[in-house]
Coordinates of C-alpha atoms in Angstrom, one line a residue:
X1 CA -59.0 22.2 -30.1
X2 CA -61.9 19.7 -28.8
X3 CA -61.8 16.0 -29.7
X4 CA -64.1 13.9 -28.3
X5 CA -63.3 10.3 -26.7
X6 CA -66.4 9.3 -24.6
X7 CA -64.7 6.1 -23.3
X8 CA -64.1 7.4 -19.6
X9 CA -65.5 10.0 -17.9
X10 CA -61.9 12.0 -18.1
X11 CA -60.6 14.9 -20.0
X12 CA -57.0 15.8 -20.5
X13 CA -56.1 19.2 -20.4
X14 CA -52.8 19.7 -22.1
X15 CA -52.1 23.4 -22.7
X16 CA -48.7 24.2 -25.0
X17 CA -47.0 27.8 -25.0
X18 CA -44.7 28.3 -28.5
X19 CA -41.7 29.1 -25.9
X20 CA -38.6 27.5 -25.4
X21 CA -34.9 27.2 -24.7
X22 CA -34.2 28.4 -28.2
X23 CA -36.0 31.4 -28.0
X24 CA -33.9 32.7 -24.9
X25 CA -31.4 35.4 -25.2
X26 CA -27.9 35.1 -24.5
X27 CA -27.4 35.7 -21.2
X28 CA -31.4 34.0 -19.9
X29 CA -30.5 30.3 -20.8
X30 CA -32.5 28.4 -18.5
X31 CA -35.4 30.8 -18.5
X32 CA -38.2 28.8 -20.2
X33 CA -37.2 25.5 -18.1
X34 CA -37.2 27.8 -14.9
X35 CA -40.7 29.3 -15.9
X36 CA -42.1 26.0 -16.1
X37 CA -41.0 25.2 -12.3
X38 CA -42.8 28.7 -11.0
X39 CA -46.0 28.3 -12.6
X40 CA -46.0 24.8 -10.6
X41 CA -45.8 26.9 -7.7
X42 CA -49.3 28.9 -7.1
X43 CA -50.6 31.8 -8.8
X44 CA -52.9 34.5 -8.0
X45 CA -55.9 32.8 -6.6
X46 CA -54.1 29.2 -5.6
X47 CA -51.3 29.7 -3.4
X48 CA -48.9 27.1 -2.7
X49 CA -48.3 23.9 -5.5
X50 CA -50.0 23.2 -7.8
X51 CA -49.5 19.7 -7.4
X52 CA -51.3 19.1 -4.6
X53 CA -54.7 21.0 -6.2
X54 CA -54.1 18.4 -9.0
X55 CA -54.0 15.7 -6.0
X56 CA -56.8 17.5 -4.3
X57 CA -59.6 16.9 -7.7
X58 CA -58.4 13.3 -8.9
X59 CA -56.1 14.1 -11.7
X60 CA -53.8 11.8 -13.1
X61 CA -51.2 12.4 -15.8
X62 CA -50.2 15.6 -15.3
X63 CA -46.6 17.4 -15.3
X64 CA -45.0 19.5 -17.1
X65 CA -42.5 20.2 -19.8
X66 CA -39.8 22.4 -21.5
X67 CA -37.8 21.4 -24.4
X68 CA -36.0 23.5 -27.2
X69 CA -39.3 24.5 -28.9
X70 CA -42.1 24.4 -26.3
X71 CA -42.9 24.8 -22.5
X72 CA -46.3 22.4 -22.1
X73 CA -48.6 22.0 -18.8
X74 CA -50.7 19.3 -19.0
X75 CA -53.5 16.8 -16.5
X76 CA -56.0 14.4 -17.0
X77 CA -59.0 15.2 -14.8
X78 CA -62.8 14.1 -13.7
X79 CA -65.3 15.2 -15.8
X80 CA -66.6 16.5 -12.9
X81 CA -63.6 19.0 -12.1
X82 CA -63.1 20.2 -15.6
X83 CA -64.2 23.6 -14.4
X84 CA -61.7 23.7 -11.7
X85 CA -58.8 22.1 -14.3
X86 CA -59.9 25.0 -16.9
X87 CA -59.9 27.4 -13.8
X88 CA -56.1 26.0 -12.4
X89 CA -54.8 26.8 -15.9
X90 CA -56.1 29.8 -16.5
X91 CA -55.4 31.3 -13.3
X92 CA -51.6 30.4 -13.9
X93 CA -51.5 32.1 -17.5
X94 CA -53.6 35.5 -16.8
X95 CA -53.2 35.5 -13.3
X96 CA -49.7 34.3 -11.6
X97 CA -47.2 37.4 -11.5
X98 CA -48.9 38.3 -8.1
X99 CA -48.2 35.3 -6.6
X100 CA -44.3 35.2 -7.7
X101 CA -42.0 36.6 -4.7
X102 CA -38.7 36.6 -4.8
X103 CA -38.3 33.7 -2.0
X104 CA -40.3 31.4 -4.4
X105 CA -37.8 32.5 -7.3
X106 CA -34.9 32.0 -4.7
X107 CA -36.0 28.5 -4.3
X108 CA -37.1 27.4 -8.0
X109 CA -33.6 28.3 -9.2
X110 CA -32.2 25.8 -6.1
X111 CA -34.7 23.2 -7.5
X112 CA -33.5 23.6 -11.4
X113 CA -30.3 23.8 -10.0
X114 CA -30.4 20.7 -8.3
X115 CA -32.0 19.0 -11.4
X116 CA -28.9 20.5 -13.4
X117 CA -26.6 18.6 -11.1
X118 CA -28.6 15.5 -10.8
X119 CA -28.5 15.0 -14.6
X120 CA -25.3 16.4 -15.3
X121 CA -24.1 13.9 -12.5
X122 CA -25.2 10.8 -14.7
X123 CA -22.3 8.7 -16.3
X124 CA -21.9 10.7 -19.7
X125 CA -24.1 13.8 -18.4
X126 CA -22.1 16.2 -19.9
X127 CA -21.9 15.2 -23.4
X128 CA -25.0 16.8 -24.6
X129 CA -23.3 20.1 -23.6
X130 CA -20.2 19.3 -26.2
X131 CA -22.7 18.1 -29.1
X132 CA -24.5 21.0 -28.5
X133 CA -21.8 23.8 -28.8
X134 CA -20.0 22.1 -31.7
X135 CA -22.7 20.8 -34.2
X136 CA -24.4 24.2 -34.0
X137 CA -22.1 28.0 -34.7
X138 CA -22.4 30.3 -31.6
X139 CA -25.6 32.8 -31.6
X140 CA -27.5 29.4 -33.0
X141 CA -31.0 29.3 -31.4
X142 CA -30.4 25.4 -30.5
X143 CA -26.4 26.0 -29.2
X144 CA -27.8 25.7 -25.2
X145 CA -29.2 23.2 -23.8
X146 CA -32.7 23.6 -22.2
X147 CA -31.4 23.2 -19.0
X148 CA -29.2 26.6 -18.6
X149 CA -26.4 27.6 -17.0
X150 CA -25.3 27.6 -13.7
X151 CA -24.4 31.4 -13.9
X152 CA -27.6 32.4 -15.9
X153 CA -29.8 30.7 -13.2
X154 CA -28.3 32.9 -10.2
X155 CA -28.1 35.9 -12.1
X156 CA -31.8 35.6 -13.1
X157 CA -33.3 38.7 -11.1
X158 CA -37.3 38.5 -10.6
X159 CA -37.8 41.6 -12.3
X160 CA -36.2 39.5 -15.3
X161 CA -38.2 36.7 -15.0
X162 CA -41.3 38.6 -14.5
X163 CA -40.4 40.4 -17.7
X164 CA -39.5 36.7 -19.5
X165 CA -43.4 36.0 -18.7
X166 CA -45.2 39.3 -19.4
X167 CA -43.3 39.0 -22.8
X168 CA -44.3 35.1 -23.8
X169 CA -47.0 33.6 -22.0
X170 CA -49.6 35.7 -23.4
X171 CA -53.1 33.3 -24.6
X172 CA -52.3 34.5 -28.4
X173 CA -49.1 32.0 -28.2
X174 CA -50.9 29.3 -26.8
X175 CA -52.4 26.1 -28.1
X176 CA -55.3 25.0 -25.3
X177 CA -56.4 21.1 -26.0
X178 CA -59.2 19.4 -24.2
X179 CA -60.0 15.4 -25.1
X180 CA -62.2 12.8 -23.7
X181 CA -65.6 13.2 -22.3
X182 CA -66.4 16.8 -23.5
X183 CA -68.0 18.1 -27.0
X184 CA -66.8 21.0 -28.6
X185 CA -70.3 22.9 -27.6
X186 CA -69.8 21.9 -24.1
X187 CA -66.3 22.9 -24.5
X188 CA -66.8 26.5 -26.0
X189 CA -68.5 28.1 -23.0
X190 CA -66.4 26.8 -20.4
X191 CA -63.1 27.8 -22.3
X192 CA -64.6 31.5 -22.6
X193 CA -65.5 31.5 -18.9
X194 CA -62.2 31.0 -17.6
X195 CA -60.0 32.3 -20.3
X196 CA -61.7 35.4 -22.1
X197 CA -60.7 37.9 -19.8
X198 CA -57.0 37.3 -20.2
X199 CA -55.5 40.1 -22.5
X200 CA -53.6 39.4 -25.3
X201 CA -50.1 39.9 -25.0
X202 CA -46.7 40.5 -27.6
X203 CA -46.7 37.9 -30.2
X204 CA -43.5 35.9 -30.2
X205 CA -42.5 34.6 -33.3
X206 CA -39.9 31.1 -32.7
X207 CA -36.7 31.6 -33.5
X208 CA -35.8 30.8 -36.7
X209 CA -32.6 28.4 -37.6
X210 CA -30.8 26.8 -40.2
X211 CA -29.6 23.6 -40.5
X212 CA -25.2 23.8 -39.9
X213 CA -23.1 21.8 -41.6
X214 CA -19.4 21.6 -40.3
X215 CA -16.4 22.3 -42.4
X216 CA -14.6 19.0 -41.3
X217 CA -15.3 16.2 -39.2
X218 CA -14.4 17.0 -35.3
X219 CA -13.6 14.5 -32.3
X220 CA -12.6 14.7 -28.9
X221 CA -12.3 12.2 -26.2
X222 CA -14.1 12.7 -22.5
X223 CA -14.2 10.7 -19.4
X224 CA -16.1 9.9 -17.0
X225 CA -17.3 7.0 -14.6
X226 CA -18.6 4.6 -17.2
X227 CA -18.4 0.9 -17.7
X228 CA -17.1 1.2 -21.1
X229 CA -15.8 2.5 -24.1
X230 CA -19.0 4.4 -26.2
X231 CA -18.3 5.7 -29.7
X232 CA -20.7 8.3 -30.5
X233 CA -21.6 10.4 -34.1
X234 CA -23.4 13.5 -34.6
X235 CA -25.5 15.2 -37.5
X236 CA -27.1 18.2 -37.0
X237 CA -30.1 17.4 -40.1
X238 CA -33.8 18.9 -41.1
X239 CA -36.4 18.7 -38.6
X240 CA -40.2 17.9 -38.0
X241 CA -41.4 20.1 -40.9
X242 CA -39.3 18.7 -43.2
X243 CA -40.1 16.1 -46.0
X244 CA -37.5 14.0 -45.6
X245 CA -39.1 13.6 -41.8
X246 CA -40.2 10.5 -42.3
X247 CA -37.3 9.1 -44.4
X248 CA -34.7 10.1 -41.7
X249 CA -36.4 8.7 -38.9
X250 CA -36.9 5.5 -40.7
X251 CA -33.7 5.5 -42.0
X252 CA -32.0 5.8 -38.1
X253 CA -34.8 2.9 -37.1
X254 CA -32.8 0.6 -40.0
X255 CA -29.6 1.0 -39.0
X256 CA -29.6 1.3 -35.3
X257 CA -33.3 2.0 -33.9
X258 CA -35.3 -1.3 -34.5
X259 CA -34.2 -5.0 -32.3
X260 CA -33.0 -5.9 -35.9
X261 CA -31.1 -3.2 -36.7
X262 CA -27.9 -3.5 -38.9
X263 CA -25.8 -2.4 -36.0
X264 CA -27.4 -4.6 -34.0
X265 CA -27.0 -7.8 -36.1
X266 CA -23.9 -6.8 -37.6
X267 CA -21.8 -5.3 -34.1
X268 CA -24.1 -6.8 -31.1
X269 CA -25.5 -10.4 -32.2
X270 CA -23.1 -11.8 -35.0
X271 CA -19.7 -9.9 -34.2
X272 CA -19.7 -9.3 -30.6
X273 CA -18.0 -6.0 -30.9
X274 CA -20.0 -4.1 -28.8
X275 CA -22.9 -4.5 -26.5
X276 CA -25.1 -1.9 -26.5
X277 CA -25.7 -0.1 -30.0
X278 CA -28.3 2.7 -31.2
X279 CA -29.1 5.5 -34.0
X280 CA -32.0 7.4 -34.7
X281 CA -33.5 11.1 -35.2
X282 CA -34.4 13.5 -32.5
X283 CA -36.4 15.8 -34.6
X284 CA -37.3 19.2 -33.3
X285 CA -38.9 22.4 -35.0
X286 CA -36.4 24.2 -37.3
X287 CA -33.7 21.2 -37.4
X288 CA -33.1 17.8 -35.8
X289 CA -30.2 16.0 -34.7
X290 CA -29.0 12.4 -36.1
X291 CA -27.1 10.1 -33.5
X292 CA -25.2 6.5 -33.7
X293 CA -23.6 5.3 -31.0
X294 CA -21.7 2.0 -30.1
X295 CA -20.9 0.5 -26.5
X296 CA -17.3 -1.5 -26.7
X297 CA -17.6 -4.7 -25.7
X298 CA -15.1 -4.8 -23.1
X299 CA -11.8 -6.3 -24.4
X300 CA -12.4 -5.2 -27.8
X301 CA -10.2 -2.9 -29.5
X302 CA -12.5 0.7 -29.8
X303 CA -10.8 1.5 -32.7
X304 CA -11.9 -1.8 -34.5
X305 CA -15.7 -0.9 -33.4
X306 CA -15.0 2.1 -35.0
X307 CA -13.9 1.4 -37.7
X308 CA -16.3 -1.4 -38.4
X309 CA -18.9 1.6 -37.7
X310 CA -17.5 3.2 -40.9
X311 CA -17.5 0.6 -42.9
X312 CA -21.2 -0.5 -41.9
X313 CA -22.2 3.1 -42.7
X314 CA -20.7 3.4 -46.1
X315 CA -22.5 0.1 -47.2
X316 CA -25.6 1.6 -45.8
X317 CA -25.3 5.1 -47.7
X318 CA -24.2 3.5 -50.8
X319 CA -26.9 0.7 -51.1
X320 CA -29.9 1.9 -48.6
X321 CA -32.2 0.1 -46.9
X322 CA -34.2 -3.2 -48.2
X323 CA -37.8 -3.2 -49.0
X324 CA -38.5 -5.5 -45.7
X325 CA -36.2 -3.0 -43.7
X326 CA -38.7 -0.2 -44.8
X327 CA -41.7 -1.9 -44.3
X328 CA -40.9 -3.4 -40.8
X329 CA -39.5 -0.1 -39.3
X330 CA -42.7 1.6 -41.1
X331 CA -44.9 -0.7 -39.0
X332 CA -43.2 -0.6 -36.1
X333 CA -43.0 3.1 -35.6
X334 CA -47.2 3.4 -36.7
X335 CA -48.3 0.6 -34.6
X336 CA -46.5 2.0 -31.6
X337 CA -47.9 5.7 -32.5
X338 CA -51.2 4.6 -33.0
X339 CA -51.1 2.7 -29.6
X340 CA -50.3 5.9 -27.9
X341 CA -53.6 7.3 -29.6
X342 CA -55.4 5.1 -27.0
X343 CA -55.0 7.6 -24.0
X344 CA -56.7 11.1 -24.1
X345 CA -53.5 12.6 -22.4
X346 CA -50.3 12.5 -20.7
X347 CA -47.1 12.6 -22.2
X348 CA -48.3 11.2 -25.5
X349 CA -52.1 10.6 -26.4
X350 CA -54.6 12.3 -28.6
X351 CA -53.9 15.6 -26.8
X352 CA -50.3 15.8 -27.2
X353 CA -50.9 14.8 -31.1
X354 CA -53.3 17.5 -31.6
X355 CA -51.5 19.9 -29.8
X356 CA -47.9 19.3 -31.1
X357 CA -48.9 19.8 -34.9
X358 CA -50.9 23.0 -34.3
X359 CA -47.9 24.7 -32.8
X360 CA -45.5 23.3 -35.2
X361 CA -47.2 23.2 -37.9
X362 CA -50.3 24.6 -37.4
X363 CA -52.5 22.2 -38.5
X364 CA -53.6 19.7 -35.7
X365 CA -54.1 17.2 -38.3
X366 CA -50.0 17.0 -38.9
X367 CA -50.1 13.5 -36.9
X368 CA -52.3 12.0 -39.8
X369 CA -50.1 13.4 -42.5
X370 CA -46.8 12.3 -40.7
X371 CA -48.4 8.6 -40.4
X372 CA -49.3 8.9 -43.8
X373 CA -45.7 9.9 -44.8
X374 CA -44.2 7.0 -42.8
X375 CA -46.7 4.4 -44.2
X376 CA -45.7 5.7 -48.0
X377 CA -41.6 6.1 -47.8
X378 CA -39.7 4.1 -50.5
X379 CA -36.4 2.8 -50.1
X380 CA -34.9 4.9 -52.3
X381 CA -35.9 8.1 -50.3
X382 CA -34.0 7.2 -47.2
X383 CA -31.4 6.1 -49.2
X384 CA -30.9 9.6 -50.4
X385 CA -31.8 11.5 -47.1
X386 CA -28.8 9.2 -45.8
X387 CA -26.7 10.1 -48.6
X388 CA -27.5 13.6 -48.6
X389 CA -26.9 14.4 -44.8
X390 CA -25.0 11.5 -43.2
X391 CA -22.0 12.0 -45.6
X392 CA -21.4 15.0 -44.4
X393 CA -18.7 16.0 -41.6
X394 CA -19.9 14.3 -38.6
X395 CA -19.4 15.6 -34.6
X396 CA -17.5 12.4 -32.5
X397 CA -17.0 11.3 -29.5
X398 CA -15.4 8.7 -27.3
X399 CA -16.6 8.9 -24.2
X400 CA -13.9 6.5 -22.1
X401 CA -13.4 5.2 -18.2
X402 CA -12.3 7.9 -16.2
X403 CA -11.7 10.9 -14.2
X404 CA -14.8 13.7 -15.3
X405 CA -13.3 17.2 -15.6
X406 CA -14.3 20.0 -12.7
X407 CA -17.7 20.7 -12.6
X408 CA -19.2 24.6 -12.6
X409 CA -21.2 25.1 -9.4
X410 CA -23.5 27.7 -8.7
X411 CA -22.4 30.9 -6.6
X412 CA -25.1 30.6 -3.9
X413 CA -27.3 32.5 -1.9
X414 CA -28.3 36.1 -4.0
X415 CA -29.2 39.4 -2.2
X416 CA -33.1 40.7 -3.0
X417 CA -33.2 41.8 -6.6
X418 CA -35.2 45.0 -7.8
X419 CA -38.7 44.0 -8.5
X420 CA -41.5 45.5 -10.7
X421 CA -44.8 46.4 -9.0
X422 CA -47.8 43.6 -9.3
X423 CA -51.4 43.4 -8.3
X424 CA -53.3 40.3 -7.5
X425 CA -56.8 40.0 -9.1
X426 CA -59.5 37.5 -7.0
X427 CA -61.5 35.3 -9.1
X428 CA -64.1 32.9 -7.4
X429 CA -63.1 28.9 -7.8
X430 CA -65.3 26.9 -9.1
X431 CA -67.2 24.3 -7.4
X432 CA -66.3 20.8 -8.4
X433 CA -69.6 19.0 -10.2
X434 CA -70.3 15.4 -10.2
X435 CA -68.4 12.9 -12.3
X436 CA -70.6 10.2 -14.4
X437 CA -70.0 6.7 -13.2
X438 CA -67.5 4.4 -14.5
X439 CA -69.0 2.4 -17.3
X440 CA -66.1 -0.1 -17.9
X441 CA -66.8 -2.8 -21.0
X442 CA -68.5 -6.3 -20.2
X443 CA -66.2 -8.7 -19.2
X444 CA -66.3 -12.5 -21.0
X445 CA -64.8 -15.3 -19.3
X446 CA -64.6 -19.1 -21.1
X447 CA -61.8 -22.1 -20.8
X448 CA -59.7 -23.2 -23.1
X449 CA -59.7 -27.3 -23.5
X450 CA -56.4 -27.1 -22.5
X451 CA -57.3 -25.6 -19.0
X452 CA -56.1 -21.6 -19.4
X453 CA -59.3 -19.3 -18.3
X454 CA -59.4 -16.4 -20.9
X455 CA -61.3 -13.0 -20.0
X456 CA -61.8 -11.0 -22.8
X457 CA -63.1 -7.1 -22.4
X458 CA -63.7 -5.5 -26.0
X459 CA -62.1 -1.8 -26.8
X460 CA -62.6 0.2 -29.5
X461 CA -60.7 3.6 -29.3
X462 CA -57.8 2.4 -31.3
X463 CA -57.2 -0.9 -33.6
X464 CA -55.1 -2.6 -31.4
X465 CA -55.5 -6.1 -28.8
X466 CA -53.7 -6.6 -26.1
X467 CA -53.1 -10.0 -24.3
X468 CA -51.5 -11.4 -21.3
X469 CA -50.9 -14.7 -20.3
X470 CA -50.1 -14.6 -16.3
X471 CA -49.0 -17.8 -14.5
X472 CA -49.2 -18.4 -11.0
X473 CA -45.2 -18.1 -10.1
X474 CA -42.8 -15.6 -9.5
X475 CA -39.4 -15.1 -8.0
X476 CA -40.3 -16.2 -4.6
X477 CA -40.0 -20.0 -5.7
X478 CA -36.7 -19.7 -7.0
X479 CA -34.8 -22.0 -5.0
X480 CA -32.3 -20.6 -2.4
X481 CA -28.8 -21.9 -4.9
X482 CA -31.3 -20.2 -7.7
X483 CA -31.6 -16.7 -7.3
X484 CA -32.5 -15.2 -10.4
X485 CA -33.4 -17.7 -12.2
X486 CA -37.0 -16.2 -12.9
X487 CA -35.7 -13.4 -14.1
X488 CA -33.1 -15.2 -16.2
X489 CA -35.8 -17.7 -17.9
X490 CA -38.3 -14.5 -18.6
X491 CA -35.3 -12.4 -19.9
X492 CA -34.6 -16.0 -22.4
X493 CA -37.7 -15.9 -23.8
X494 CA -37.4 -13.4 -26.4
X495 CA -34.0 -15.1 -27.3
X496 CA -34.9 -17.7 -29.5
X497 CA -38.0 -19.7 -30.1
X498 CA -39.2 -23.4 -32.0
X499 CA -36.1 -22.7 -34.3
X500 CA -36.5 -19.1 -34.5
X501 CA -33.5 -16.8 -34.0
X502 CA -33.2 -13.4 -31.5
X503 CA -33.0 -11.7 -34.7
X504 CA -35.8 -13.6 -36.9
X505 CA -38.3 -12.8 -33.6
X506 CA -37.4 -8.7 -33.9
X507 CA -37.5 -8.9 -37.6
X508 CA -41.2 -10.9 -37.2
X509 CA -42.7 -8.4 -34.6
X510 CA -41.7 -5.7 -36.5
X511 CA -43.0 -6.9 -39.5
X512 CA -46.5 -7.5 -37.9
X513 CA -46.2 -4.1 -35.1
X514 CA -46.6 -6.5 -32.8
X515 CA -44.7 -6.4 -29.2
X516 CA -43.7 -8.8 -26.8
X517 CA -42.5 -8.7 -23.7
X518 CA -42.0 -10.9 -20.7
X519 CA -42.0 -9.6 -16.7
X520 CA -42.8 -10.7 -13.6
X521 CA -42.7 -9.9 -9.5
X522 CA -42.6 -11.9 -6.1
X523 CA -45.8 -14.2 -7.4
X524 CA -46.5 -14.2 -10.8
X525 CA -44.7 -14.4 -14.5
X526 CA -46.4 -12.8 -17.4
X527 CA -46.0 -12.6 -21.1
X528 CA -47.5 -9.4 -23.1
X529 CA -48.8 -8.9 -26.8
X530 CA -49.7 -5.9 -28.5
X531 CA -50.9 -6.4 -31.9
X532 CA -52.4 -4.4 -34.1
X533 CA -55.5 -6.2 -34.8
X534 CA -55.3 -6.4 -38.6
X535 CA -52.2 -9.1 -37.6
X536 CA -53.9 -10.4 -34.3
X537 CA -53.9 -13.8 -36.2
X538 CA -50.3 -14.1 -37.2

């Protein structure tokens, strides 16, 4: 897939292989996310990381991914080092078994390991585990988490993992996306160049799922080293090719997503129950998971949150969302995915939209459809998505202060493993070609009569303006009794307004897209807007 954005003389290169953690076997778990660590590290014709080629050309944006669905590899580079960004990735899907030894393996299961520990190690880093193996029956493709097991990781022989790659990281289950400064005729040739010669390989077909529903609702209580009492609910509910997408997502926004959520007017801002509050959709291929959680004010009864959560909840089922609600979280969640349409890669941008809906849904237009489904959504469709799959047995948890149960460490060091034989094929790299020069917009500069000089540079890859207003102070002139008093003032500015409310100032930039947002360092204090530029006036 080419799309071409001539704004900078950049391309992203954001490759996405239909593999992921719910495709593994029992017994692998771990396999995709450990996959994605070894093709980081060299292939066939560029020993060592891959990290430091990136550095080596000038590319920006790059990492990689695994999730549930999909293991992606992606970099913004040069126009003048496309050839040797087409030539990195191509190397590490046709030509990278060669390169993988069993010391490399040895130390990219340490390295996931360590990444296990580091998140499990969080305050609440093992809940996802608990959510995981009770919203969803065993032999479920989504019952693991991505990350794996410590067992499965040290058991994992390089024969295996070898085997794992043969098996799914053929070009036939890939998606290859290049945006920016390239045409699909310029595109075409290079692309056959450096990826033609790579043989197909077995076709693998993503696991299928259903959606569970438990017989009963289920809680249990955990510890751990937290500050404070959080009340959490769990849905397992229809993912992203499902038409009630848009109506669930929206529907999470309203009550616990947006700044002017119900749970945040009702438990946060007018009750002071709790202090922290949230609930949305985490939608993924074949199902998606519902969340709404509550942080206990300290000194508050938990069971009064909770049961004030109830209540809240029922009133929402049974009477849904306003028409303002629907509109404002409507806006909201375009404006903010059409401002991610500005870059050409990264995590988001026009790569990762094109990309996503071609594996998913095979059509890389999806994103278009989705934003067409969120602009259109009534009030009386989220109301029955909620009713239909929020009524039903929920998971729960309280996750309290405490001692954190033992945690399951890896064995250690393995003995060599039984490996299969490879062969390395040598492929000339490319050379790397000039890059055009930077042709940035012209720059307009005028005063205000009230003093404040205004530069204005016009954009035009998506509708959206974006001001700041920068004055000349920071936290270096707080005064030595007034530490963090900067920071204080900034962090009051969103608070209330000329007689406007917290609340009425969430409920207003949501109603426009618009956001806000005050910060500020050692020497300066700046405010933000994004707007969409149909409501720059207002």
């Amino acid at each position: 897939i080419v799309h071409e954005d001539r704004k900078a003389p950049v391309v992203a290169i954001s490759t996405w292989y239909n593999v992921g953690s719910k495709d593994e076997p029992k017994g692998k778990t771990g396999f995709a996310h450990l996959f994605e660590h070894i093709m980081f590290n060299g292939s066939e014709n560029l020993p060592g990381d891959f990290f430091e080629y990136l550095q080596n050309i000038g590319a920006t944006d790059y990492n990689g991914t695994t999730w549930f669905d999909r293991t992606n590899y992606f970099q913004t580079v040069p126009r003048g080092a496309l050839d040797m960004g087409l030539f990195m990735e191509s190397d590490r899907m046709g030509y990278l078994l060669g390169a993988v030894t069993q010391e490399k393996l040895d130390n990219q299961i340490g390295v996931v390991q360590n990444e296990k520990r580091q998140g499990d190690n969080r305050p609440g880093g093992l809940v996802d585990y608990e959510v995981l193996a009770n919203l969803f029956p065993d032999g479920h493709p989504y019952q693991h988490d991505t990350i794996g097991s410590m067992a499965d990781l040290d058991s994992a022989s390089l024969r295996d993992v070898k085997q794992w790659f043969i098996d799914k990281y053929a070009p036939n289950n890939a998606v290859l996306v290049l945006a920016g400064d390239i045409s699909a005729a310029e595109a075409r040739p290079l692309v056959e160049k450096y990826f033609a010669a790579i043989p197909r390989g077995p076709v693998n077909n993503p696991a299928e799922a259903d959606v569970p529903t438990l017989s009963a609702p289920k809680s249990i209580v955990m510890k751990d080293r937290v500050a404070a009492v959080q009340l959490q609910r769990h849905w397992a509910v229809p993912g992203l090719l499902s038409d009630q997408l848009a109506a669930l997502d929206l529907g999470g926004s309203i009550l616990g997503g947006l700044a002017s959520s119900r749970l945040d007017k009702i438990l946060v801002r007018d009750e002071k129950l709790a202090v922290a509050v949230t609930a949305g959709l985490q939608p993924f291929h074949r199902i998606g998971m519902f969340q709404v959680t509550a942080t206990v004010k300290p000194g508050v009864d938990p069971a009064v949150v909770d049961q004030r959560l109830t209540e809240i909840m029922a009133d929402y089922l049974a009477n849904g969302p306003t028409e303002d609600e629907v509109r404002r979280a409507a806006t909201q969640d375009v404006a903010s995915r059409i401002r991610g349409l500005e870059q050409v890669g990264g995590f988001g941008g026009k790569a990762v939209a094109l990309a996503e809906g071609q594996v998913y849904a095979a059509d890389s237009n999806f994103y278009k459809k989705t934003l067409d489904a969120y602009a259109a959504v009534t009030p009386a469709e989220i109301k029955a998505a909620m009713q239909q799959w929020l009524s039903r047995p929920s998971f729960n948890v309280r996750l309290e202060p405490g001692e954190r149960p033992p945690y399951e460490e890896a064995k250690g060091p393995k003995s060599a493993k039984a490996d299969m034989p490879s062969t390395k094929t040598v492929r000339p790299l490319p050379a790397i070609g000039q890059t055009p020069p930077l042709d940035f917009p012209d720059v307009q500069h005028v005063t205000l009569s009230n003093g404040v000089k205004l530069s204005y540079a016009q954009r035009t890859a998506v509708p959206v303006t974006n001001l700041a207003l920068s004055f000349d102070a920071g936290y270096s002139a707080d005064v030595r009794a007034g530490r963090g008093l900067q920071n204080l003032t900034l962090n009051l500015l969103e608070e209330g307004a000329d007689g406007l409310t917290s609340q009425q100032i969430a409920e207003e930039q949501e109603r426009l897209g618009a956001q806000i947002a005050a910060s500020g360092g050692a020497d300066r204090s700046n405010v933000t807007l994004s707007a969409l530029t149909a409501n720059l006036g207002p």
